[in-house]
mmCIF file of C-alpha atoms in Angstrom:
data_model
loop_
_atom_site.group_PDB
_atom_site.id
_atom_site.type_symbol
_atom_site.label_atom_id
_atom_site.label_comp_id
_atom_site.label_asym_id
_atom_site.label_seq_id
_atom_site.Cartn_x
_atom_site.Cartn_y
_atom_site.Cartn_z
ATOM 1 C CA MET A 1 -3.655 -6.291 14.620
ATOM 2 C CA SER A 2 -5.487 -8.176 17.368
ATOM 3 C CA ASP A 3 -4.923 -11.839 18.029
ATOM 4 C CA SER A 4 -8.478 -12.648 16.966
ATOM 5 C CA GLN A 5 -8.193 -11.270 13.486
ATOM 6 C CA ASP A 6 -8.152 -13.807 10.683
ATOM 7 C CA ARG A 7 -7.836 -11.772 7.538
ATOM 8 C CA ASP A 8 -8.053 -13.768 4.349
ATOM 9 C CA GLU A 9 -8.584 -11.769 1.192
ATOM 10 C CA THR A 10 -12.146 -12.063 -0.083
ATOM 11 C CA THR A 11 -13.793 -12.942 -3.341
ATOM 12 C CA SER A 12 -17.362 -11.872 -3.773
ATOM 13 C CA GLY A 13 -17.164 -13.119 -7.342
ATOM 14 C CA SER A 14 -14.664 -14.663 -9.707
ATOM 15 C CA THR A 15 -12.340 -12.620 -11.840
ATOM 16 C CA THR A 16 -11.607 -13.298 -15.453
ATOM 17 C CA PRO A 17 -8.048 -14.562 -15.710
ATOM 18 C CA GLY A 18 -5.948 -12.293 -17.861
ATOM 19 C CA SER A 19 -3.183 -13.623 -20.009
ATOM 20 C CA THR A 20 0.045 -11.759 -20.613
ATOM 21 C CA THR A 21 2.524 -12.307 -23.379
ATOM 22 C CA PRO A 22 6.257 -11.786 -23.550
ATOM 23 C CA GLY A 23 7.311 -8.407 -24.810
ATOM 24 C CA SER A 24 3.830 -6.895 -24.544
ATOM 25 C CA THR A 25 3.489 -3.169 -24.938
ATOM 26 C CA GLY A 26 1.918 -0.464 -22.839
ATOM 27 C CA PRO A 27 -1.787 0.085 -22.135
ATOM 28 C CA GLY A 28 -4.257 1.179 -24.798
ATOM 29 C CA ARG A 29 -6.720 3.999 -24.340
ATOM 30 C CA ARG A 30 -10.481 3.764 -24.660
ATOM 31 C CA PRO A 31 -13.365 6.158 -24.078
ATOM 32 C CA ARG A 32 -14.144 6.843 -20.427
ATOM 33 C CA ASN A 33 -16.430 4.139 -19.082
ATOM 34 C CA ARG A 34 -19.844 5.514 -18.199
ATOM 35 C CA ALA A 35 -20.065 3.110 -15.271
ATOM 36 C CA LEU A 36 -17.926 5.559 -13.293
ATOM 37 C CA ALA A 37 -20.665 8.135 -13.602
ATOM 38 C CA ARG A 38 -22.912 5.897 -11.572
ATOM 39 C CA LEU A 39 -20.580 6.135 -8.601
ATOM 40 C CA ARG A 40 -22.587 8.605 -6.568
ATOM 41 C CA ARG A 41 -20.464 10.800 -4.331
ATOM 42 C CA ASP A 42 -22.492 9.812 -1.273
ATOM 43 C CA GLU A 43 -21.632 6.147 -1.863
ATOM 44 C CA ARG A 44 -17.920 6.763 -1.497
ATOM 45 C CA PRO A 45 -16.280 6.114 1.853
ATOM 46 C CA ALA A 46 -16.701 9.023 4.186
ATOM 47 C CA GLN A 47 -13.545 10.868 5.092
ATOM 48 C CA PRO A 48 -13.452 11.733 8.788
ATOM 49 C CA ASP A 49 -12.556 15.098 10.166
ATOM 50 C CA HIS A 50 -9.157 15.056 11.831
ATOM 51 C CA ALA A 51 -8.223 16.971 14.878
ATOM 52 C CA ILE A 52 -6.130 20.035 14.097
ATOM 53 C CA PRO A 53 -3.979 21.474 16.890
ATOM 54 C CA GLU A 54 -5.545 24.637 18.270
ATOM 55 C CA GLU A 55 -2.282 26.449 17.645
ATOM 56 C CA LEU A 56 -3.014 26.379 13.929
ATOM 57 C CA GLU A 57 -6.008 28.641 14.423
ATOM 58 C CA ASP A 58 -3.729 31.491 15.446
ATOM 59 C CA HIS A 59 -1.983 31.619 12.094
ATOM 60 C CA ASP A 60 -3.046 32.213 8.526
ATOM 61 C CA LEU A 61 0.023 31.114 6.574
ATOM 62 C CA GLY A 62 -1.234 27.594 5.895
ATOM 63 C CA LEU A 63 -0.106 24.142 6.983
ATOM 64 C CA SER A 64 3.091 24.238 4.953
ATOM 65 C CA GLU A 65 4.287 27.188 7.052
ATOM 66 C CA ASP A 66 2.836 26.271 10.442
ATOM 67 C CA LEU A 67 3.253 22.513 10.742
ATOM 68 C CA PRO A 68 7.066 22.288 10.803
ATOM 69 C CA ARG A 69 7.158 24.818 13.645
ATOM 70 C CA ILE A 70 4.391 23.005 15.545
ATOM 71 C CA VAL A 71 6.084 19.648 15.053
ATOM 72 C CA ARG A 72 9.353 21.009 16.416
ATOM 73 C CA LYS A 73 7.612 22.497 19.430
ATOM 74 C CA GLN A 74 5.661 19.305 20.221
ATOM 75 C CA GLU A 75 8.753 17.227 19.531
ATOM 76 C CA GLN A 76 10.619 19.061 22.262
ATOM 77 C CA ALA A 77 7.812 18.418 24.723
ATOM 78 C CA LEU A 78 6.864 14.856 23.775
ATOM 79 C CA GLY A 79 9.741 13.183 21.931
ATOM 80 C CA ARG A 80 9.423 12.119 18.300
ATOM 81 C CA ARG A 81 8.038 8.635 18.822
ATOM 82 C CA ARG A 82 5.329 9.909 21.162
ATOM 83 C CA LEU A 83 4.535 12.659 18.683
ATOM 84 C CA LEU A 84 3.969 10.080 15.967
ATOM 85 C CA ALA A 85 1.777 8.069 18.307
ATOM 86 C CA LEU A 86 -0.395 11.083 19.079
ATOM 87 C CA GLY A 87 -0.419 12.614 15.639
ATOM 88 C CA GLY A 88 1.004 10.482 12.878
ATOM 89 C CA VAL A 89 -1.248 10.796 9.884
ATOM 90 C CA GLY A 90 -4.421 10.407 11.916
ATOM 91 C CA ALA A 91 -4.309 13.733 13.748
ATOM 92 C CA LEU A 92 -1.865 15.924 11.855
ATOM 93 C CA GLY A 93 -2.484 14.522 8.406
ATOM 94 C CA ALA A 94 0.036 13.225 5.884
ATOM 95 C CA THR A 95 1.894 16.534 5.860
ATOM 96 C CA GLY A 96 2.408 16.353 9.615
ATOM 97 C CA PHE A 97 3.830 12.869 9.379
ATOM 98 C CA LEU A 98 6.178 13.850 6.592
ATOM 99 C CA ALA A 99 7.390 16.846 8.557
ATOM 100 C CA ALA A 100 7.864 14.767 11.709
ATOM 101 C CA CYS A 101 9.924 12.226 9.804
ATOM 102 C CA SER A 102 11.925 14.917 7.958
ATOM 103 C CA SER A 103 10.952 13.408 4.607
ATOM 104 C CA ASP A 104 11.834 15.322 1.457
ATOM 105 C CA ASP A 105 8.528 14.285 -0.128
ATOM 106 C CA SER A 106 6.718 17.380 1.079
ATOM 107 C CA THR A 107 4.259 17.777 -1.789
ATOM 108 C CA SER A 108 1.125 15.719 -1.289
ATOM 109 C CA SER A 109 -1.284 14.671 -4.021
ATOM 110 C CA SER A 110 -4.702 16.248 -3.978
ATOM 111 C CA ALA A 111 -6.033 12.794 -4.786
ATOM 112 C CA SER A 112 -4.620 11.227 -1.618
ATOM 113 C CA SER A 113 -7.219 10.322 0.973
ATOM 114 C CA SER A 114 -6.663 11.321 4.566
ATOM 115 C CA GLY A 115 -8.265 8.107 5.728
ATOM 116 C CA SER A 116 -9.792 7.077 8.988
ATOM 117 C CA ALA A 117 -7.400 7.261 11.901
ATOM 118 C CA SER A 118 -5.586 4.027 12.646
ATOM 119 C CA SER A 119 -6.050 2.884 16.197
ATOM 120 C CA SER A 120 -4.029 0.580 18.375
ATOM 121 C CA SER A 121 -4.607 -3.113 17.810
ATOM 122 C CA SER A 122 -6.709 -3.473 20.949
ATOM 123 C CA ASP A 123 -9.193 -0.854 19.722
ATOM 124 C CA ARG A 124 -9.659 -2.168 16.210
ATOM 125 C CA PRO A 125 -12.954 -3.859 15.311
ATOM 126 C CA GLU A 126 -13.143 -7.413 14.070
ATOM 127 C CA PRO A 127 -12.916 -7.409 10.249
ATOM 128 C CA PRO A 128 -15.477 -9.297 8.149
ATOM 129 C CA ASP A 129 -14.655 -12.895 7.308
ATOM 130 C CA GLY A 130 -13.393 -13.615 3.839
ATOM 131 C CA GLY A 131 -11.492 -16.100 1.804
ATOM 132 C CA GLY A 132 -9.805 -16.265 -1.503
ATOM 133 C CA GLY A 133 -9.263 -13.799 -4.240
ATOM 134 C CA PRO A 134 -8.458 -14.244 -7.897
ATOM 135 C CA GLY A 135 -7.590 -17.768 -8.880
ATOM 136 C CA GLY A 136 -8.444 -19.781 -5.770
ATOM 137 C CA ASP A 137 -9.452 -19.989 -2.149
ATOM 138 C CA GLY A 138 -7.797 -18.494 0.863
ATOM 139 C CA GLY A 139 -4.352 -19.433 2.001
ATOM 140 C CA GLY A 140 -5.215 -20.752 5.452
ATOM 141 C CA ASP A 141 -2.855 -19.618 8.180
ATOM 142 C CA ALA A 142 -0.548 -18.142 5.560
ATOM 143 C CA ALA A 143 -3.230 -15.625 4.664
ATOM 144 C CA GLN A 144 -3.683 -14.384 8.220
ATOM 145 C CA GLY A 145 -1.949 -11.445 9.845
ATOM 146 C CA ASP A 146 0.809 -12.453 12.236
ATOM 147 C CA SER A 147 -0.723 -11.911 15.669
ATOM 148 C CA SER A 148 2.685 -12.357 17.331
ATOM 149 C CA VAL A 149 4.000 -9.109 15.826
ATOM 150 C CA GLU A 150 3.865 -6.248 18.300
ATOM 151 C CA VAL A 151 2.794 -2.984 16.640
ATOM 152 C CA ALA A 152 3.294 0.223 18.603
ATOM 153 C CA ASP A 153 1.290 3.394 18.095
ATOM 154 C CA GLY A 154 2.440 5.260 15.019
ATOM 155 C CA GLU A 155 3.804 2.160 13.282
ATOM 156 C CA ILE A 156 2.482 0.751 10.014
ATOM 157 C CA PRO A 157 -0.167 -1.882 10.870
ATOM 158 C CA GLU A 158 0.533 -5.589 10.584
ATOM 159 C CA GLU A 159 -1.701 -7.009 7.845
ATOM 160 C CA THR A 160 -2.363 -10.294 6.101
ATOM 161 C CA ALA A 161 0.027 -11.358 3.369
ATOM 162 C CA GLY A 162 -3.004 -12.737 1.541
ATOM 163 C CA PRO A 163 -3.254 -16.065 -0.241
ATOM 164 C CA TYR A 164 -0.650 -15.172 -2.894
ATOM 165 C CA PRO A 165 2.549 -14.091 -1.093
ATOM 166 C CA GLY A 166 5.103 -16.282 -2.860
ATOM 167 C CA ASP A 167 7.329 -16.036 0.207
ATOM 168 C CA GLY A 168 7.352 -19.705 1.169
ATOM 169 C CA SER A 169 4.521 -19.414 3.687
ATOM 170 C CA ASN A 170 2.103 -21.473 1.577
ATOM 171 C CA GLY A 171 4.357 -23.269 -0.875
ATOM 172 C CA ALA A 172 6.243 -21.451 -3.615
ATOM 173 C CA ASN A 173 9.070 -19.158 -2.491
ATOM 174 C CA VAL A 174 10.263 -16.607 -5.040
ATOM 175 C CA LEU A 175 12.507 -15.012 -2.397
ATOM 176 C CA SER A 176 14.952 -17.897 -2.662
ATOM 177 C CA GLU A 177 15.408 -17.443 -6.417
ATOM 178 C CA SER A 178 18.353 -15.645 -7.972
ATOM 179 C CA GLY A 179 17.151 -12.444 -9.603
ATOM 180 C CA ILE A 180 14.440 -11.481 -7.095
ATOM 181 C CA VAL A 181 16.482 -8.468 -5.922
ATOM 182 C CA ARG A 182 15.539 -6.013 -8.660
ATOM 183 C CA SER A 183 13.980 -2.608 -9.115
ATOM 184 C CA ASP A 184 11.955 -3.235 -12.290
ATOM 185 C CA ILE A 185 9.344 -5.879 -11.501
ATOM 186 C CA THR A 186 7.166 -5.572 -14.606
ATOM 187 C CA SER A 187 8.621 -8.704 -16.228
ATOM 188 C CA SER A 188 9.235 -12.224 -15.014
ATOM 189 C CA PHE A 189 12.797 -13.429 -14.474
ATOM 190 C CA GLY A 190 14.665 -16.734 -14.520
ATOM 191 C CA ASP A 191 12.983 -19.304 -16.774
ATOM 192 C CA ALA A 192 9.863 -17.120 -17.180
ATOM 193 C CA SER A 193 9.647 -14.188 -19.563
ATOM 194 C CA ALA A 194 6.162 -12.624 -19.640
ATOM 195 C CA THR A 195 5.677 -8.896 -19.082
ATOM 196 C CA ALA A 196 2.679 -7.444 -17.257
ATOM 197 C CA GLU A 197 0.732 -4.810 -19.189
ATOM 198 C CA GLY A 198 -0.633 -1.711 -17.503
ATOM 199 C CA VAL A 199 -0.172 1.949 -16.690
ATOM 200 C CA PRO A 200 3.444 2.417 -15.526
ATOM 201 C CA VAL A 201 4.069 3.337 -11.892
ATOM 202 C CA THR A 202 7.060 4.057 -9.691
ATOM 203 C CA VAL A 203 6.602 2.837 -6.123
ATOM 204 C CA ARG A 204 8.751 4.768 -3.661
ATOM 205 C CA MET A 205 8.778 3.795 0.009
ATOM 206 C CA LYS A 206 10.731 5.281 2.894
ATOM 207 C CA ILE A 207 11.432 2.975 5.820
ATOM 208 C CA TYR A 208 11.728 4.298 9.387
ATOM 209 C CA ASP A 209 12.731 2.638 12.637
ATOM 210 C CA LEU A 210 10.627 3.718 15.627
ATOM 211 C CA SER A 211 12.083 1.206 18.083
ATOM 212 C CA GLY A 212 14.091 3.827 19.970
ATOM 213 C CA ASP A 213 13.303 7.248 21.335
ATOM 214 C CA ASP A 214 14.119 8.879 18.013
ATOM 215 C CA VAL A 215 12.874 8.241 14.489
ATOM 216 C CA GLU A 216 15.736 6.743 12.488
ATOM 217 C CA LEU A 217 16.066 5.849 8.814
ATOM 218 C CA LEU A 218 16.251 2.082 8.384
ATOM 219 C CA GLU A 219 19.170 1.920 5.952
ATOM 220 C CA GLY A 220 19.851 -1.587 4.664
ATOM 221 C CA ALA A 221 16.354 -2.927 5.326
ATOM 222 C CA ALA A 222 14.957 -5.094 2.519
ATOM 223 C CA VAL A 223 11.431 -4.638 1.165
ATOM 224 C CA TYR A 224 9.603 -7.393 -0.721
ATOM 225 C CA LEU A 225 6.803 -5.881 -2.836
ATOM 226 C CA TRP A 226 4.142 -7.804 -4.768
ATOM 227 C CA HIS A 227 0.708 -7.077 -6.221
ATOM 228 C CA CYS A 228 -1.813 -8.225 -8.803
ATOM 229 C CA ASP A 229 -1.757 -7.357 -12.496
ATOM 230 C CA ALA A 230 -4.241 -5.204 -14.434
ATOM 231 C CA GLN A 231 -6.707 -8.105 -14.594
ATOM 232 C CA GLY A 232 -6.511 -8.686 -10.839
ATOM 233 C CA ASN A 233 -4.448 -11.873 -11.082
ATOM 234 C CA TYR A 234 -1.308 -12.841 -9.194
ATOM 235 C CA SER A 235 1.739 -14.423 -10.811
ATOM 236 C CA MET A 236 2.698 -17.839 -9.419
ATOM 237 C CA TYR A 237 -0.921 -18.503 -8.378
ATOM 238 C CA SER A 238 -3.595 -17.461 -10.871
ATOM 239 C CA GLU A 239 -4.669 -19.673 -13.748
ATOM 240 C CA GLY A 240 -2.509 -19.257 -16.812
ATOM 241 C CA ILE A 241 0.351 -17.456 -15.047
ATOM 242 C CA THR A 242 1.466 -19.959 -12.412
ATOM 243 C CA GLU A 243 4.875 -20.219 -14.116
ATOM 244 C CA GLU A 244 5.369 -16.437 -14.163
ATOM 245 C CA ASN A 245 6.823 -14.320 -11.345
ATOM 246 C CA TYR A 246 6.327 -10.759 -12.529
ATOM 247 C CA LEU A 247 5.181 -7.961 -10.178
ATOM 248 C CA ARG A 248 7.360 -9.354 -7.393
ATOM 249 C CA GLY A 249 10.717 -8.025 -6.266
ATOM 250 C CA VAL A 250 13.044 -7.048 -3.431
ATOM 251 C CA GLN A 251 14.896 -3.780 -2.942
ATOM 252 C CA VAL A 252 17.291 -2.636 -0.191
ATOM 253 C CA ALA A 253 16.829 0.744 1.503
ATOM 254 C CA ASP A 254 19.532 3.304 0.730
ATOM 255 C CA SER A 255 21.164 5.709 3.195
ATOM 256 C CA ASP A 256 18.004 7.857 3.104
ATOM 257 C CA GLY A 257 15.747 4.899 3.865
ATOM 258 C CA TYR A 258 14.312 4.727 0.339
ATOM 259 C CA VAL A 259 13.430 1.772 -1.845
ATOM 260 C CA GLU A 260 12.046 2.202 -5.352
ATOM 261 C CA PHE A 261 10.283 -0.157 -7.755
ATOM 262 C CA THR A 262 9.144 0.180 -11.355
ATOM 263 C CA SER A 263 5.835 -1.598 -11.881
ATOM 264 C CA ILE A 264 2.306 -1.188 -13.253
ATOM 265 C CA PHE A 265 -0.923 0.095 -11.731
ATOM 266 C CA PRO A 266 -2.746 -2.859 -10.110
ATOM 267 C CA GLY A 267 -6.288 -3.791 -11.040
ATOM 268 C CA CYS A 268 -9.234 -4.034 -8.652
ATOM 269 C CA TYR A 269 -10.507 -7.570 -8.208
ATOM 270 C CA ALA A 270 -13.805 -8.537 -6.591
ATOM 271 C CA GLY A 271 -13.947 -8.041 -2.846
ATOM 272 C CA ARG A 272 -10.756 -5.987 -2.318
ATOM 273 C CA TRP A 273 -9.811 -2.329 -2.496
ATOM 274 C CA PRO A 274 -6.888 -1.639 -4.907
ATOM 275 C CA HIS A 275 -3.716 -2.317 -2.957
ATOM 276 C CA MET A 276 -0.130 -3.564 -2.918
ATOM 277 C CA HIS A 277 1.464 -5.983 -0.446
ATOM 278 C CA PHE A 278 4.884 -5.651 1.137
ATOM 279 C CA GLU A 279 7.085 -7.298 3.739
ATOM 280 C CA ILE A 280 9.983 -5.678 5.602
ATOM 281 C CA TYR A 281 13.166 -7.607 6.392
ATOM 282 C CA ALA A 282 16.180 -6.562 8.453
ATOM 283 C CA ASP A 283 18.507 -6.870 5.464
ATOM 284 C CA GLU A 284 18.921 -8.491 2.059
ATOM 285 C CA ASP A 285 20.333 -11.715 3.505
ATOM 286 C CA SER A 286 17.210 -12.127 5.645
ATOM 287 C CA ALA A 287 14.826 -11.621 2.724
ATOM 288 C CA THR A 288 14.845 -15.264 1.683
ATOM 289 C CA SER A 289 11.849 -16.611 3.634
ATOM 290 C CA TYR A 290 8.732 -15.303 5.359
ATOM 291 C CA THR A 291 10.065 -16.651 8.666
ATOM 292 C CA ASN A 292 12.520 -13.737 8.822
ATOM 293 C CA LYS A 293 10.144 -10.862 8.115
ATOM 294 C CA MET A 294 9.792 -7.971 10.554
ATOM 295 C CA ARG A 295 6.473 -6.611 9.272
ATOM 296 C CA THR A 296 3.797 -7.435 6.691
ATOM 297 C CA SER A 297 1.460 -4.716 5.510
ATOM 298 C CA GLN A 298 -0.444 -3.269 2.554
ATOM 299 C CA LEU A 299 -0.715 0.129 0.926
ATOM 300 C CA ALA A 300 -4.026 1.521 -0.356
ATOM 301 C CA ILE A 301 -4.453 3.589 -3.514
ATOM 302 C CA PRO A 302 -6.690 6.714 -3.520
ATOM 303 C CA GLN A 303 -10.111 6.304 -5.111
ATOM 304 C CA ALA A 304 -9.839 9.257 -7.503
ATOM 305 C CA ILE A 305 -6.642 7.857 -9.024
ATOM 306 C CA CYS A 306 -8.182 4.404 -9.428
ATOM 307 C CA GLU A 307 -11.217 5.843 -11.203
ATOM 308 C CA GLU A 308 -8.938 7.855 -13.463
ATOM 309 C CA VAL A 309 -7.019 4.763 -14.560
ATOM 310 C CA TYR A 310 -9.811 2.218 -14.713
ATOM 311 C CA GLY A 311 -12.117 4.519 -16.650
ATOM 312 C CA VAL A 312 -9.937 5.078 -19.704
ATOM 313 C CA VAL A 313 -7.301 2.341 -20.044
ATOM 314 C CA ASP A 314 -7.799 -0.975 -21.849
ATOM 315 C CA GLY A 315 -7.121 -4.019 -19.715
ATOM 316 C CA TYR A 316 -8.737 -2.668 -16.546
ATOM 317 C CA ASP A 317 -12.337 -3.245 -17.698
ATOM 318 C CA ASP A 318 -13.400 -5.485 -14.796
ATOM 319 C CA SER A 319 -11.896 -3.048 -12.296
ATOM 320 C CA VAL A 320 -14.626 -0.461 -12.977
ATOM 321 C CA ALA A 321 -17.433 -2.664 -11.661
ATOM 322 C CA ASN A 322 -15.302 -4.179 -8.895
ATOM 323 C CA LEU A 323 -14.348 -0.743 -7.563
ATOM 324 C CA ALA A 324 -17.996 0.323 -7.615
ATOM 325 C CA ASN A 325 -18.844 -2.604 -5.318
ATOM 326 C CA ILE A 326 -16.177 -1.993 -2.658
ATOM 327 C CA SER A 327 -15.221 0.838 -0.335
ATOM 328 C CA LEU A 328 -12.399 1.407 2.099
ATOM 329 C CA ASP A 329 -14.915 1.045 4.910
ATOM 330 C CA SER A 330 -16.120 -2.344 3.668
ATOM 331 C CA ASP A 331 -12.720 -3.728 2.660
ATOM 332 C CA ASN A 332 -11.665 -6.537 5.007
ATOM 333 C CA VAL A 333 -8.179 -5.081 5.490
ATOM 334 C CA PHE A 334 -8.601 -1.305 5.457
ATOM 335 C CA SER A 335 -11.998 -1.101 7.170
ATOM 336 C CA ASP A 336 -10.391 -0.754 10.616
ATOM 337 C CA GLY A 337 -8.224 2.210 9.635
ATOM 338 C CA TYR A 338 -5.992 3.101 6.721
ATOM 339 C CA SER A 339 -4.494 6.507 7.432
ATOM 340 C CA LEU A 340 -0.940 5.148 7.708
ATOM 341 C CA GLN A 341 -1.448 3.007 4.605
ATOM 342 C CA MET A 342 -2.994 5.486 2.172
ATOM 343 C CA ALA A 343 -0.370 6.209 -0.466
ATOM 344 C CA ASN A 344 0.417 9.632 -1.877
ATOM 345 C CA VAL A 345 -0.030 9.382 -5.650
ATOM 346 C CA THR A 346 0.932 11.898 -8.338
ATOM 347 C CA GLY A 347 1.053 11.707 -12.118
ATOM 348 C CA SER A 348 -1.288 10.877 -14.987
ATOM 349 C CA VAL A 349 -2.368 8.046 -17.254
ATOM 350 C CA ASP A 350 -0.209 9.364 -20.089
ATOM 351 C CA GLU A 351 2.927 10.035 -18.034
ATOM 352 C CA GLY A 352 2.555 7.296 -15.439
ATOM 353 C CA TYR A 353 2.193 7.612 -11.670
ATOM 354 C CA THR A 354 4.443 7.813 -8.628
ATOM 355 C CA ILE A 355 3.139 6.030 -5.537
ATOM 356 C CA LYS A 356 4.779 7.092 -2.263
ATOM 357 C CA LEU A 357 4.407 5.729 1.239
ATOM 358 C CA ASN A 358 6.268 6.317 4.511
ATOM 359 C CA VAL A 359 6.653 3.020 6.402
ATOM 360 C CA PRO A 360 7.413 3.390 10.118
ATOM 361 C CA ILE A 361 8.079 0.091 11.929
#
């Protein structure tokens, strides 16, 4: 991100604080909310056309057959890092990025958005001003993206941690507490015991190191993930749940670069597109304070999946109207490009969802 960007999370209206109780059960179902029907297709964020290599036009076997061969050919000519810089998700699409990174997650969700192409920090427009979110005002400097972080082409963008990071940057630091390293983040730990209600999700991220000439798996890197609950509130900060710490946790990347969390589908609060926050640390020992982080970013969730959840599940009622009043192009974080941050999501309300994201740094 550019040095001039001050990205606090916005509130265009207040959210109704949601209370959670210990040992709460899964989400209830209700009839599909008719408010979703009022979301006219032409009001949804436009999806840009992406450049497709001319070589594809000479074949009729589809991207799944052609892209791996094209990636290998361009890799030989350009080197893998340069290939990601030129293509990444912006030019070749999510499938191209997965092939370039040799990921085994080759099946993409039809609900995943291709997104607008992410540009280098110097080309990105100034985002709209904002402040706050559910439960309070903005977090000052703690809610701004770190302008000192250098982000190369093809890397996940540096984003604001928002006003509710819980990493010590604006007060409370959950990273220093015993028990934060955990895969299941649906419940609080330590002296707290509440469980967040919502549609179950598995968040699977694969961490890559692009610092050299080759793309390498970042085994041993620690990922701190946090997000709001179904009502759009954040543990440790929002009214009624300041003593809770659910929906926050740290995992360490395995030999394949993967981290995995069990959580719930986040709500949509006023002024922000549905998202999750994360910070990358060199290792578990470093993941004790924001001062050690290597990257801060956010993942976006596809619109079709959000509508599917918010329209039929109890507890997400406010999310229907909030989603109708925001778009990826008006969001103060994703409006300058989100192609590298748009998650691949599969699953259903009944079975739960899997949210996947490749994270090159």
